[in-house]
Each structure stands twice: as C-alpha cells, then as structure tokens.
Amino acid sequence: MPKRQIIKLPDPRLRVKSAPVAEVTDEMRALLDDMLETMYAAPGIGLAAIQIGVPRRLVVIDLAKDDELRNPLFLINPEIVWTSDDTRIHEEGCLSIPEYYAEVERPDRCRVRFLDRQGVAQELDCEGLQATCVQHEVDHTNGVLFIDHLSRLKRDRVIKKFAKAARRDSEGSAASDAAEPSA
Ligand code: GNR
Ligand code: NI
C-alpha cells in the first residue's frame, strides 16, 4: 500500500468536481488503503481522493488521537443529506494548504449517506469535529476548499501567497538546472 503525494494549492486539480464511483471494487479498496496510509503519514484526520490527484468521490477519515486505536471511516460517494441550523466554529487546516489555519463556521451536525467498503449503503449522523471533517472532505469532492468559506480578502491573500511560493519554487529549480547542466 504505497503512500501517495498530496497535491497542494494552487494545483488546479483541487478545483475539479470528482466523479462518483460506479462499483466498489478491489481496485477502489486498494485506493482507499493508499489514501489512508497517506493521511496517517501526513499526518491528518481526513483525506479526499482528489488530494492525491484522483478525481473520484472517495473520502477517508480517522479522528482517533495518537494514543487511541485507529478507527478509520471510509466514505464512498458521500452525500450530505441533512445539516443542522445550529453551527460551530472550528479552526481548520488542509493538507493541500499546508501551514495555514483559519476559523470556519459550518453546521454543527450533519447526516451523510455513503457506500461503505463493502459497497453497502449507510447513513451516519455526525456532530462536532466529525461533522466539520465530513463537510470539509465532501467539499473537496466538489472542488471546494475551506478557504472558500472565508472572506474574499482572506481567501485571496492565501491564494496569492501560495501562487507566489509556487512561482518561486519553479524559478529556483530552473536556476539550479541552469547552474548544473551536467547534473
Ligand atoms: O488534517 C486535517 N485536519 C483538519 C482540521 C480541522 C478541520 C478539517 C481538517 S481536515 C485536514 C486534512 C485535510 O486536508 N483533509 O482534506
Ligand atoms: Ni483538506
């Protein structure tokens, strides 16, 4: 089960709407296992397939703390079918937007409908951190990032910062390529 590379802002693939999975096959289960390993290694509490560049509606979540047993949740074709009117504010981060954190207000509770690893339809009522995480991941399957829930000023500032860093990185590698043509 190899670990995969996590794509980062401003990679345009993060804005793609992922396609539903037609059937839960061994290939899909292998992909879920890769996602889980990638998420644990990062480390993170959730990961959507698009974050490893695969535009499929697949999500893994594990909210267990370091000293607790692993408790992975696999969501295939997740769909939020109900949200509460009451909200909560949580400081969110994203493995695709490293080292940036901001408070996001979302419904405190939600119900998510999905297929499990065996392809069986399930519904799960979520609240608190689990509800926040499920909504964050379902957003990813729709090409939506947590920064889209911030003010335009804050969002534009983050996007600019990451675009600039990406430019700097590519210029840096171009410069070192030129400096060491034989390497
Ligand atoms: O690891 C993660 N932590 C987190 C914290 C608050 C709200 C959402 C998250 S999800 C994030 C991993 C990630 O980027 N998933 O898409
Ligand atoms: Ni994320």
PDB file of C-alpha atoms and ligand atoms in Angstrom:
ATOM      1  CA  MET A   1       0.000   0.000   0.000  1.00  0.00           C
ATOM      2  CA  PRO A   2       2.234   2.838  -1.145  1.00  0.00           C
ATOM      3  CA  LYS A   3       1.927   6.332   0.187  1.00  0.00           C
ATOM      4  CA  ARG A   4       0.984   8.940  -2.451  1.00  0.00           C
ATOM      5  CA  GLN A   5       1.946  12.557  -2.945  1.00  0.00           C
ATOM      6  CA  ILE A   6      -0.563  15.169  -1.745  1.00  0.00           C
ATOM      7  CA  ILE A   7      -1.267  17.918  -4.274  1.00  0.00           C
ATOM      8  CA  LYS A   8      -1.129  21.497  -2.984  1.00  0.00           C
ATOM      9  CA  LEU A   9      -2.631  24.870  -3.756  1.00  0.00           C
ATOM     10  CA  PRO A  10      -2.553  26.295  -6.481  1.00  0.00           C
ATOM     11  CA  ASP A  11      -2.820  22.927  -8.290  1.00  0.00           C
ATOM     12  CA  PRO A  12      -5.951  23.344 -10.489  1.00  0.00           C
ATOM     13  CA  ARG A  13      -6.966  19.724  -9.884  1.00  0.00           C
ATOM     14  CA  LEU A  14      -8.125  20.794  -6.400  1.00  0.00           C
ATOM     15  CA  ARG A  15     -10.967  22.650  -8.195  1.00  0.00           C
ATOM     16  CA  VAL A  16     -12.220  19.617 -10.120  1.00  0.00           C
ATOM     17  CA  LYS A  17     -15.584  18.056  -9.250  1.00  0.00           C
ATOM     18  CA  SER A  18     -14.827  14.382  -8.674  1.00  0.00           C
ATOM     19  CA  ALA A  19     -16.852  11.645 -10.391  1.00  0.00           C
ATOM     20  CA  PRO A  20     -18.903   9.053  -8.497  1.00  0.00           C
ATOM     21  CA  VAL A  21     -17.612   5.524  -8.141  1.00  0.00           C
ATOM     22  CA  ALA A  22     -19.815   3.109 -10.128  1.00  0.00           C
ATOM     23  CA  GLU A  23     -18.898  -0.019  -8.172  1.00  0.00           C
ATOM     24  CA  VAL A  24     -16.816  -0.718  -5.080  1.00  0.00           C
ATOM     25  CA  THR A  25     -14.096  -2.971  -6.484  1.00  0.00           C
ATOM     26  CA  ASP A  26     -10.828  -4.295  -5.056  1.00  0.00           C
ATOM     27  CA  GLU A  27      -9.128  -1.540  -7.055  1.00  0.00           C
ATOM     28  CA  MET A  28     -11.205   1.073  -5.177  1.00  0.00           C
ATOM     29  CA  ARG A  29     -10.404  -0.603  -1.841  1.00  0.00           C
ATOM     30  CA  ALA A  30      -6.679  -0.526  -2.710  1.00  0.00           C
ATOM     31  CA  LEU A  31      -7.003   3.189  -3.489  1.00  0.00           C
ATOM     32  CA  LEU A  32      -8.770   3.775  -0.138  1.00  0.00           C
ATOM     33  CA  ASP A  33      -5.896   1.965   1.610  1.00  0.00           C
ATOM     34  CA  ASP A  34      -3.345   4.200  -0.149  1.00  0.00           C
ATOM     35  CA  MET A  35      -5.361   7.261   0.885  1.00  0.00           C
ATOM     36  CA  LEU A  36      -5.477   6.097   4.498  1.00  0.00           C
ATOM     37  CA  GLU A  37      -1.732   5.447   4.622  1.00  0.00           C
ATOM     38  CA  THR A  38      -1.045   8.836   3.017  1.00  0.00           C
ATOM     39  CA  MET A  39      -3.343  10.535   5.547  1.00  0.00           C
ATOM     40  CA  TYR A  40      -1.744   8.815   8.578  1.00  0.00           C
ATOM     41  CA  ALA A  41       1.755   9.692   7.344  1.00  0.00           C
ATOM     42  CA  ALA A  42       0.938  13.364   6.737  1.00  0.00           C
ATOM     43  CA  PRO A  43      -0.491  13.320   9.485  1.00  0.00           C
ATOM     44  CA  GLY A  44      -4.102  14.360   9.016  1.00  0.00           C
ATOM     45  CA  ILE A  45      -7.608  13.418  10.160  1.00  0.00           C
ATOM     46  CA  GLY A  46      -9.211  13.251   6.708  1.00  0.00           C
ATOM     47  CA  LEU A  47      -8.322  12.951   3.029  1.00  0.00           C
ATOM     48  CA  ALA A  48     -10.285  13.082  -0.228  1.00  0.00           C
ATOM     49  CA  ALA A  49      -9.050  11.180  -3.316  1.00  0.00           C
ATOM     50  CA  ILE A  50      -8.572  14.378  -5.326  1.00  0.00           C
ATOM     51  CA  GLN A  51      -5.868  15.372  -2.817  1.00  0.00           C
ATOM     52  CA  ILE A  52      -3.734  12.573  -4.282  1.00  0.00           C
ATOM     53  CA  GLY A  53      -4.813  13.614  -7.786  1.00  0.00           C
ATOM     54  CA  VAL A  54      -7.579  11.015  -8.271  1.00  0.00           C
ATOM     55  CA  PRO A  55     -10.904  12.677  -9.216  1.00  0.00           C
ATOM     56  CA  ARG A  56     -13.192  10.084  -7.587  1.00  0.00           C
ATOM     57  CA  ARG A  57     -15.729  10.633  -4.799  1.00  0.00           C
ATOM     58  CA  LEU A  58     -13.777   8.773  -2.100  1.00  0.00           C
ATOM     59  CA  VAL A  59     -13.004  10.008   1.427  1.00  0.00           C
ATOM     60  CA  VAL A  60     -11.145   8.572   4.414  1.00  0.00           C
ATOM     61  CA  ILE A  61     -11.422   9.966   7.943  1.00  0.00           C
ATOM     62  CA  ASP A  62      -9.873   8.930  11.267  1.00  0.00           C
ATOM     63  CA  LEU A  63     -10.403  11.157  14.296  1.00  0.00           C
ATOM     64  CA  ALA A  64      -8.615   8.822  16.747  1.00  0.00           C
ATOM     65  CA  LYS A  65      -5.945  10.556  18.820  1.00  0.00           C
ATOM     66  CA  ASP A  66      -2.307   9.396  18.821  1.00  0.00           C
ATOM     67  CA  ASP A  67      -2.793   7.258  21.945  1.00  0.00           C
ATOM     68  CA  GLU A  68      -6.044   5.699  20.703  1.00  0.00           C
ATOM     69  CA  LEU A  69      -6.630   2.727  18.415  1.00  0.00           C
ATOM     70  CA  ARG A  70      -7.027   3.587  14.751  1.00  0.00           C
ATOM     71  CA  ASN A  71     -10.660   3.964  13.749  1.00  0.00           C
ATOM     72  CA  PRO A  72     -10.839   4.586  10.003  1.00  0.00           C
ATOM     73  CA  LEU A  73     -14.059   5.603   8.303  1.00  0.00           C
ATOM     74  CA  PHE A  74     -14.370   5.038   4.540  1.00  0.00           C
ATOM     75  CA  LEU A  75     -16.927   7.115   2.651  1.00  0.00           C
ATOM     76  CA  ILE A  76     -17.662   6.250  -0.973  1.00  0.00           C
ATOM     77  CA  ASN A  77     -19.880   8.674  -2.933  1.00  0.00           C
ATOM     78  CA  PRO A  78     -20.630  10.641   0.273  1.00  0.00           C
ATOM     79  CA  GLU A  79     -23.644  12.926   0.144  1.00  0.00           C
ATOM     80  CA  ILE A  80     -24.746  15.253   2.921  1.00  0.00           C
ATOM     81  CA  VAL A  81     -28.491  14.743   3.182  1.00  0.00           C
ATOM     82  CA  TRP A  82     -29.196  16.950   6.215  1.00  0.00           C
ATOM     83  CA  THR A  83     -27.486  19.748   8.143  1.00  0.00           C
ATOM     84  CA  SER A  84     -28.480  21.362  11.453  1.00  0.00           C
ATOM     85  CA  ASP A  85     -29.364  25.035  11.728  1.00  0.00           C
ATOM     86  CA  ASP A  86     -27.035  25.386  14.707  1.00  0.00           C
ATOM     87  CA  THR A  87     -23.424  25.956  13.735  1.00  0.00           C
ATOM     88  CA  ARG A  88     -19.957  25.594  15.218  1.00  0.00           C
ATOM     89  CA  ILE A  89     -16.720  27.424  14.594  1.00  0.00           C
ATOM     90  CA  HIS A  90     -13.592  25.320  14.275  1.00  0.00           C
ATOM     91  CA  GLU A  91     -10.040  26.211  13.319  1.00  0.00           C
ATOM     92  CA  GLU A  92      -9.490  24.257  10.109  1.00  0.00           C
ATOM     93  CA  GLY A  93      -6.389  23.292   8.227  1.00  0.00           C
ATOM     94  CA  CYS A  94      -5.903  21.364   4.987  1.00  0.00           C
ATOM     95  CA  LEU A  95      -3.082  19.093   3.854  1.00  0.00           C
ATOM     96  CA  SER A  96      -3.357  20.773   0.431  1.00  0.00           C
ATOM     97  CA  ILE A  97      -2.866  24.230   2.013  1.00  0.00           C
ATOM     98  CA  PRO A  98      -0.002  23.461   4.407  1.00  0.00           C
ATOM     99  CA  GLU A  99       0.586  25.565   7.497  1.00  0.00           C
ATOM    100  CA  TYR A 100      -2.434  27.808   7.020  1.00  0.00           C
ATOM    101  CA  TYR A 101      -5.226  27.695   9.603  1.00  0.00           C
ATOM    102  CA  ALA A 102      -8.417  29.695   9.935  1.00  0.00           C
ATOM    103  CA  GLU A 103     -11.721  29.538  11.767  1.00  0.00           C
ATOM    104  CA  VAL A 104     -14.641  28.258   9.680  1.00  0.00           C
ATOM    105  CA  GLU A 105     -18.315  28.253  10.669  1.00  0.00           C
ATOM    106  CA  ARG A 106     -20.331  25.254   9.496  1.00  0.00           C
ATOM    107  CA  PRO A 107     -23.432  23.342  10.630  1.00  0.00           C
ATOM    108  CA  ASP A 108     -22.676  21.616  13.960  1.00  0.00           C
ATOM    109  CA  ARG A 109     -24.404  18.399  12.887  1.00  0.00           C
ATOM    110  CA  CYS A 110     -24.977  16.630   9.598  1.00  0.00           C
ATOM    111  CA  ARG A 111     -26.182  13.325   8.194  1.00  0.00           C
ATOM    112  CA  VAL A 112     -24.044  11.748   5.487  1.00  0.00           C
ATOM    113  CA  ARG A 113     -25.204   8.989   3.124  1.00  0.00           C
ATOM    114  CA  PHE A 114     -22.469   6.867   1.533  1.00  0.00           C
ATOM    115  CA  LEU A 115     -21.381   3.402   0.423  1.00  0.00           C
ATOM    116  CA  ASP A 116     -19.065   1.582   2.827  1.00  0.00           C
ATOM    117  CA  ARG A 117     -16.007  -0.520   1.843  1.00  0.00           C
ATOM    118  CA  GLN A 118     -18.306  -3.437   1.018  1.00  0.00           C
ATOM    119  CA  GLY A 119     -20.479  -1.254  -1.225  1.00  0.00           C
ATOM    120  CA  VAL A 120     -23.366  -1.251   1.271  1.00  0.00           C
ATOM    121  CA  ALA A 121     -25.415   1.954   1.574  1.00  0.00           C
ATOM    122  CA  GLN A 122     -25.117   3.590   5.016  1.00  0.00           C
ATOM    123  CA  GLU A 123     -26.142   6.771   6.781  1.00  0.00           C
ATOM    124  CA  LEU A 124     -24.200   8.334   9.637  1.00  0.00           C
ATOM    125  CA  ASP A 125     -25.205  11.179  11.951  1.00  0.00           C
ATOM    126  CA  CYS A 126     -22.217  13.360  12.746  1.00  0.00           C
ATOM    127  CA  GLU A 127     -21.592  16.189  15.186  1.00  0.00           C
ATOM    128  CA  GLY A 128     -18.720  18.341  16.356  1.00  0.00           C
ATOM    129  CA  LEU A 129     -15.303  17.613  14.845  1.00  0.00           C
ATOM    130  CA  GLN A 130     -16.645  14.654  12.850  1.00  0.00           C
ATOM    131  CA  ALA A 131     -19.317  16.854  11.254  1.00  0.00           C
ATOM    132  CA  THR A 132     -16.714  19.526  10.451  1.00  0.00           C
ATOM    133  CA  CYS A 133     -14.374  16.969   8.906  1.00  0.00           C
ATOM    134  CA  VAL A 134     -17.087  15.231   6.842  1.00  0.00           C
ATOM    135  CA  GLN A 135     -18.187  18.594   5.421  1.00  0.00           C
ATOM    136  CA  HIS A 136     -14.563  19.606   4.698  1.00  0.00           C
ATOM    137  CA  GLU A 137     -13.980  16.333   2.802  1.00  0.00           C
ATOM    138  CA  VAL A 138     -17.274  16.369   0.885  1.00  0.00           C
ATOM    139  CA  ASP A 139     -16.349  19.932  -0.143  1.00  0.00           C
ATOM    140  CA  HIS A 140     -13.096  18.530  -1.640  1.00  0.00           C
ATOM    141  CA  THR A 141     -15.096  16.071  -3.786  1.00  0.00           C
ATOM    142  CA  ASN A 142     -16.877  19.151  -5.213  1.00  0.00           C
ATOM    143  CA  GLY A 143     -13.708  21.166  -5.819  1.00  0.00           C
ATOM    144  CA  VAL A 144     -14.371  23.379  -2.782  1.00  0.00           C
ATOM    145  CA  LEU A 145     -11.658  24.304  -0.254  1.00  0.00           C
ATOM    146  CA  PHE A 146     -12.072  25.535   3.327  1.00  0.00           C
ATOM    147  CA  ILE A 147     -10.672  28.926   2.301  1.00  0.00           C
ATOM    148  CA  ASP A 148     -13.802  29.345   0.143  1.00  0.00           C
ATOM    149  CA  HIS A 149     -15.721  29.754   3.417  1.00  0.00           C
ATOM    150  CA  LEU A 150     -13.571  32.748   4.458  1.00  0.00           C
ATOM    151  CA  SER A 151     -13.915  36.387   3.481  1.00  0.00           C
ATOM    152  CA  ARG A 152     -12.758  37.202  -0.025  1.00  0.00           C
ATOM    153  CA  LEU A 153      -9.901  39.271   1.392  1.00  0.00           C
ATOM    154  CA  LYS A 154      -8.531  36.362   3.455  1.00  0.00           C
ATOM    155  CA  ARG A 155      -9.046  33.844   0.630  1.00  0.00           C
ATOM    156  CA  ASP A 156      -7.338  35.994  -1.984  1.00  0.00           C
ATOM    157  CA  ARG A 157      -4.425  36.610   0.391  1.00  0.00           C
ATOM    158  CA  VAL A 158      -3.851  32.843   0.873  1.00  0.00           C
ATOM    159  CA  ILE A 159      -4.202  32.069  -2.844  1.00  0.00           C
ATOM    160  CA  LYS A 160      -1.699  34.820  -3.686  1.00  0.00           C
ATOM    161  CA  LYS A 161       0.769  33.588  -1.082  1.00  0.00           C
ATOM    162  CA  PHE A 162       0.690  30.005  -2.420  1.00  0.00           C
ATOM    163  CA  ALA A 163       0.843  31.145  -6.062  1.00  0.00           C
ATOM    164  CA  LYS A 164       3.907  33.219  -5.252  1.00  0.00           C
ATOM    165  CA  ALA A 165       5.584  30.336  -3.403  1.00  0.00           C
ATOM    166  CA  ALA A 166       4.922  28.012  -6.384  1.00  0.00           C
ATOM    167  CA  ARG A 167       6.460  30.567  -8.770  1.00  0.00           C
ATOM    168  CA  ARG A 168       9.496  30.920  -6.523  1.00  0.00           C
ATOM    169  CA  ASP A 169       9.914  27.125  -6.367  1.00  0.00           C
ATOM    170  CA  SER A 170       9.767  26.697 -10.146  1.00  0.00           C
ATOM    171  CA  GLU A 171      12.204  29.566 -10.737  1.00  0.00           C
ATOM    172  CA  GLY A 172      14.521  28.079  -8.124  1.00  0.00           C
ATOM    173  CA  SER A 173      14.626  24.708  -9.844  1.00  0.00           C
ATOM    174  CA  ALA A 174      15.053  26.372 -13.259  1.00  0.00           C
ATOM    175  CA  ALA A 175      18.012  28.354 -11.895  1.00  0.00           C
ATOM    176  CA  SER A 176      19.698  25.287 -10.403  1.00  0.00           C
ATOM    177  CA  ASP A 177      19.090  23.351 -13.658  1.00  0.00           C
ATOM    178  CA  ALA A 178      20.935  26.134 -15.494  1.00  0.00           C
ATOM    179  CA  ALA A 179      23.748  26.228 -12.926  1.00  0.00           C
ATOM    180  CA  GLU A 180      24.374  22.491 -13.141  1.00  0.00           C
ATOM    181  CA  PRO A 181      23.701  21.491 -16.745  1.00  0.00           C
ATOM    182  CA  SER A 182      25.645  18.251 -16.407  1.00  0.00           C
ATOM    183  CA  ALA A 183      23.940  17.099 -13.169  1.00  0.00           C
TER     184      ALA A 183
HETATM  185  O1  GNR B   1      -5.929  17.037   8.939  1.00  0.00           O
HETATM  186  C1  GNR B   1      -6.872  17.825   8.806  1.00  0.00           C
HETATM  187  N1  GNR B   1      -7.332  18.497   9.880  1.00  0.00           N
HETATM  188  C2  GNR B   1      -8.499  19.237   9.884  1.00  0.00           C
HETATM  189  C3  GNR B   1      -8.721  20.092  10.939  1.00  0.00           C
HETATM  190  C4  GNR B   1      -9.872  20.826  11.011  1.00  0.00           C
HETATM  191  C5  GNR B   1     -10.823  20.708  10.019  1.00  0.00           C
HETATM  192  C6  GNR B   1     -10.610  19.868   8.941  1.00  0.00           C
HETATM  193  C7  GNR B   1      -9.455  19.123   8.873  1.00  0.00           C
HETATM  194  S1  GNR B   1      -9.192  18.051   7.554  1.00  0.00           S
HETATM  195  C8  GNR B   1      -7.457  18.066   7.472  1.00  0.00           C
HETATM  196  C9  GNR B   1      -6.955  17.089   6.430  1.00  0.00           C
HETATM  197  C10 GNR B   1      -7.424  17.526   5.065  1.00  0.00           C
HETATM  198  O2  GNR B   1      -6.934  18.426   4.435  1.00  0.00           O
HETATM  199  N2  GNR B   1      -8.462  16.893   4.578  1.00  0.00           N
HETATM  200  O3  GNR B   1      -8.964  17.246   3.392  1.00  0.00           O
HETATM  201 NI    NI B   2      -8.480  19.359   3.149  1.00  0.00          NI
END
